[in-house]
């Protein structure tokens, strides 16, 4: 797995071509900025205020953080490269579903 720390840098529009598509990337926004997080494939412009956490399949959805007006931006980005599975000869995980996530907090009867 990888953790990148991005400080005061714009993030051009891109796909994470080396990531595992079924594992969601975790992006954590820190600092004092007023940045936006763009997902052009969905036509989405999200507020990316400090304290925001985004889970995203960066290999599938194009995303970016363009220049912001004021403040400092620190982003912690956690992801796993697809080659990790190849190297360790392990099966890639299946897609997470809403039921999987809710199952951690809610018991179904």
PDB file of C-alpha atoms in Angstrom:
ATOM      1  CA  UNK A   1       0.000   0.000   0.000  1.00  0.00           C
ATOM      2  CA  UNK A   2       1.027   3.593  -0.407  1.00  0.00           C
ATOM      3  CA  UNK A   3       0.408   6.789   1.495  1.00  0.00           C
ATOM      4  CA  UNK A   4       1.185  10.031  -0.288  1.00  0.00           C
ATOM      5  CA  UNK A   5       1.334  13.428   1.387  1.00  0.00           C
ATOM      6  CA  UNK A   6       0.508  16.320  -0.928  1.00  0.00           C
ATOM      7  CA  UNK A   7       1.251  19.823   0.354  1.00  0.00           C
ATOM      8  CA  UNK A   8       0.021  22.975  -1.410  1.00  0.00           C
ATOM      9  CA  UNK A   9      -0.084  21.331  -4.830  1.00  0.00           C
ATOM     10  CA  UNK A  10      -2.832  21.361  -7.422  1.00  0.00           C
ATOM     11  CA  UNK A  11      -3.748  17.867  -8.543  1.00  0.00           C
ATOM     12  CA  UNK A  12      -4.352  17.777 -12.317  1.00  0.00           C
ATOM     13  CA  UNK A  13      -7.195  15.690 -13.653  1.00  0.00           C
ATOM     14  CA  UNK A  14      -6.127  12.031 -13.741  1.00  0.00           C
ATOM     15  CA  UNK A  15      -6.971   8.378 -13.184  1.00  0.00           C
ATOM     16  CA  UNK A  16      -4.881   6.274 -10.788  1.00  0.00           C
ATOM     17  CA  UNK A  17      -3.828   3.810 -13.466  1.00  0.00           C
ATOM     18  CA  UNK A  18      -1.725   1.612 -11.154  1.00  0.00           C
ATOM     19  CA  UNK A  19      -4.376   1.277  -8.410  1.00  0.00           C
ATOM     20  CA  UNK A  20      -6.562  -1.714  -7.714  1.00  0.00           C
ATOM     21  CA  UNK A  21     -10.041  -0.794  -9.022  1.00  0.00           C
ATOM     22  CA  UNK A  22     -11.980  -2.699  -6.353  1.00  0.00           C
ATOM     23  CA  UNK A  23     -10.129  -1.090  -3.454  1.00  0.00           C
ATOM     24  CA  UNK A  24     -11.258   2.440  -2.740  1.00  0.00           C
ATOM     25  CA  UNK A  25      -8.608   5.124  -2.362  1.00  0.00           C
ATOM     26  CA  UNK A  26      -8.883   7.210   0.812  1.00  0.00           C
ATOM     27  CA  UNK A  27      -8.243  10.944   0.528  1.00  0.00           C
ATOM     28  CA  UNK A  28      -8.100  13.094   3.671  1.00  0.00           C
ATOM     29  CA  UNK A  29      -8.084  16.882   3.414  1.00  0.00           C
ATOM     30  CA  UNK A  30      -6.201  18.895   6.048  1.00  0.00           C
ATOM     31  CA  UNK A  31      -5.050  22.495   6.383  1.00  0.00           C
ATOM     32  CA  UNK A  32      -6.875  25.830   6.081  1.00  0.00           C
ATOM     33  CA  UNK A  33      -7.877  25.918   2.394  1.00  0.00           C
ATOM     34  CA  UNK A  34     -11.152  26.280   0.492  1.00  0.00           C
ATOM     35  CA  UNK A  35     -10.441  23.762  -2.286  1.00  0.00           C
ATOM     36  CA  UNK A  36     -12.864  21.801  -4.488  1.00  0.00           C
ATOM     37  CA  UNK A  37     -12.627  18.133  -5.449  1.00  0.00           C
ATOM     38  CA  UNK A  38     -13.760  17.513  -9.025  1.00  0.00           C
ATOM     39  CA  UNK A  39     -15.017  14.239 -10.497  1.00  0.00           C
ATOM     40  CA  UNK A  40     -15.685  15.104 -14.163  1.00  0.00           C
ATOM     41  CA  UNK A  41     -16.990  11.606 -14.994  1.00  0.00           C
ATOM     42  CA  UNK A  42     -19.910  12.292 -12.631  1.00  0.00           C
ATOM     43  CA  UNK A  43     -20.126  16.028 -13.276  1.00  0.00           C
ATOM     44  CA  UNK A  44     -19.436  16.481  -9.543  1.00  0.00           C
ATOM     45  CA  UNK A  45     -17.790  19.418  -7.790  1.00  0.00           C
ATOM     46  CA  UNK A  46     -17.414  18.635  -4.082  1.00  0.00           C
ATOM     47  CA  UNK A  47     -16.373  20.895  -1.244  1.00  0.00           C
ATOM     48  CA  UNK A  48     -12.979  19.626  -0.103  1.00  0.00           C
ATOM     49  CA  UNK A  49     -12.753  21.493   3.191  1.00  0.00           C
ATOM     50  CA  UNK A  50     -10.233  20.510   5.866  1.00  0.00           C
ATOM     51  CA  UNK A  51     -11.502  17.399   7.643  1.00  0.00           C
ATOM     52  CA  UNK A  52     -13.159  15.965   4.506  1.00  0.00           C
ATOM     53  CA  UNK A  53     -12.577  12.272   3.756  1.00  0.00           C
ATOM     54  CA  UNK A  54     -13.341  10.835   0.313  1.00  0.00           C
ATOM     55  CA  UNK A  55     -13.375   7.178  -0.690  1.00  0.00           C
ATOM     56  CA  UNK A  56     -13.013   6.836  -4.464  1.00  0.00           C
ATOM     57  CA  UNK A  57     -12.096   4.245  -7.055  1.00  0.00           C
ATOM     58  CA  UNK A  58      -9.436   6.437  -8.584  1.00  0.00           C
ATOM     59  CA  UNK A  59      -8.648   3.912 -11.305  1.00  0.00           C
ATOM     60  CA  UNK A  60     -12.194   4.219 -12.639  1.00  0.00           C
ATOM     61  CA  UNK A  61     -13.174   7.831 -11.885  1.00  0.00           C
ATOM     62  CA  UNK A  62     -11.131  10.751 -13.191  1.00  0.00           C
ATOM     63  CA  UNK A  63     -10.534  13.307 -10.419  1.00  0.00           C
ATOM     64  CA  UNK A  64      -8.658  16.520  -9.623  1.00  0.00           C
ATOM     65  CA  UNK A  65      -8.162  19.349  -7.144  1.00  0.00           C
ATOM     66  CA  UNK A  66      -7.688  22.617  -9.063  1.00  0.00           C
ATOM     67  CA  UNK A  67      -6.090  25.784  -7.723  1.00  0.00           C
ATOM     68  CA  UNK A  68      -7.861  27.181  -4.672  1.00  0.00           C
ATOM     69  CA  UNK A  69      -8.140  30.816  -3.553  1.00  0.00           C
ATOM     70  CA  UNK A  70      -6.648  30.855  -0.054  1.00  0.00           C
ATOM     71  CA  UNK A  71      -5.138  28.763   2.711  1.00  0.00           C
ATOM     72  CA  UNK A  72      -2.808  25.802   2.906  1.00  0.00           C
ATOM     73  CA  UNK A  73      -3.776  22.375   1.589  1.00  0.00           C
ATOM     74  CA  UNK A  74      -2.442  19.113   2.941  1.00  0.00           C
ATOM     75  CA  UNK A  75      -3.837  15.874   1.559  1.00  0.00           C
ATOM     76  CA  UNK A  76      -3.168  12.366   2.827  1.00  0.00           C
ATOM     77  CA  UNK A  77      -3.841   9.812   0.103  1.00  0.00           C
ATOM     78  CA  UNK A  78      -3.933   6.070   0.831  1.00  0.00           C
ATOM     79  CA  UNK A  79      -4.161   3.527  -2.005  1.00  0.00           C
ATOM     80  CA  UNK A  80      -2.951   0.091  -3.055  1.00  0.00           C
ATOM     81  CA  UNK A  81      -1.175  -0.621  -6.297  1.00  0.00           C
ATOM     82  CA  UNK A  82      -2.540  -3.463  -8.391  1.00  0.00           C
ATOM     83  CA  UNK A  83       0.928  -5.030  -8.705  1.00  0.00           C
ATOM     84  CA  UNK A  84       0.896  -5.854  -4.979  1.00  0.00           C
ATOM     85  CA  UNK A  85      -1.661  -8.574  -5.691  1.00  0.00           C
ATOM     86  CA  UNK A  86       0.374  -9.887  -8.634  1.00  0.00           C
ATOM     87  CA  UNK A  87       3.591  -9.983  -6.637  1.00  0.00           C
ATOM     88  CA  UNK A  88       2.020 -11.735  -3.628  1.00  0.00           C
ATOM     89  CA  UNK A  89      -0.156 -13.970  -5.834  1.00  0.00           C
ATOM     90  CA  UNK A  90      -3.319 -13.099  -3.914  1.00  0.00           C
ATOM     91  CA  UNK A  91      -6.811 -12.621  -5.264  1.00  0.00           C
ATOM     92  CA  UNK A  92      -7.986  -9.068  -5.705  1.00  0.00           C
ATOM     93  CA  UNK A  93     -10.863  -8.164  -3.396  1.00  0.00           C
ATOM     94  CA  UNK A  94     -14.431  -8.046  -4.683  1.00  0.00           C
ATOM     95  CA  UNK A  95     -16.368  -4.793  -4.949  1.00  0.00           C
ATOM     96  CA  UNK A  96     -17.596  -3.421  -1.633  1.00  0.00           C
ATOM     97  CA  UNK A  97     -21.371  -3.080  -1.429  1.00  0.00           C
ATOM     98  CA  UNK A  98     -23.543  -0.874   0.745  1.00  0.00           C
ATOM     99  CA  UNK A  99     -24.663  -3.986   2.619  1.00  0.00           C
ATOM    100  CA  UNK A 100     -21.010  -4.810   3.439  1.00  0.00           C
ATOM    101  CA  UNK A 101     -20.472  -1.359   4.936  1.00  0.00           C
ATOM    102  CA  UNK A 102     -23.790  -1.207   6.777  1.00  0.00           C
ATOM    103  CA  UNK A 103     -23.229  -4.736   8.050  1.00  0.00           C
ATOM    104  CA  UNK A 104     -20.393  -3.398  10.167  1.00  0.00           C
ATOM    105  CA  UNK A 105     -22.756  -1.092  12.048  1.00  0.00           C
ATOM    106  CA  UNK A 106     -26.253  -2.577  11.644  1.00  0.00           C
ATOM    107  CA  UNK A 107     -27.424  -6.133  12.241  1.00  0.00           C
ATOM    108  CA  UNK A 108     -29.784  -7.526   9.638  1.00  0.00           C
ATOM    109  CA  UNK A 109     -32.568  -9.861  10.758  1.00  0.00           C
TER     110      UNK A 109
END
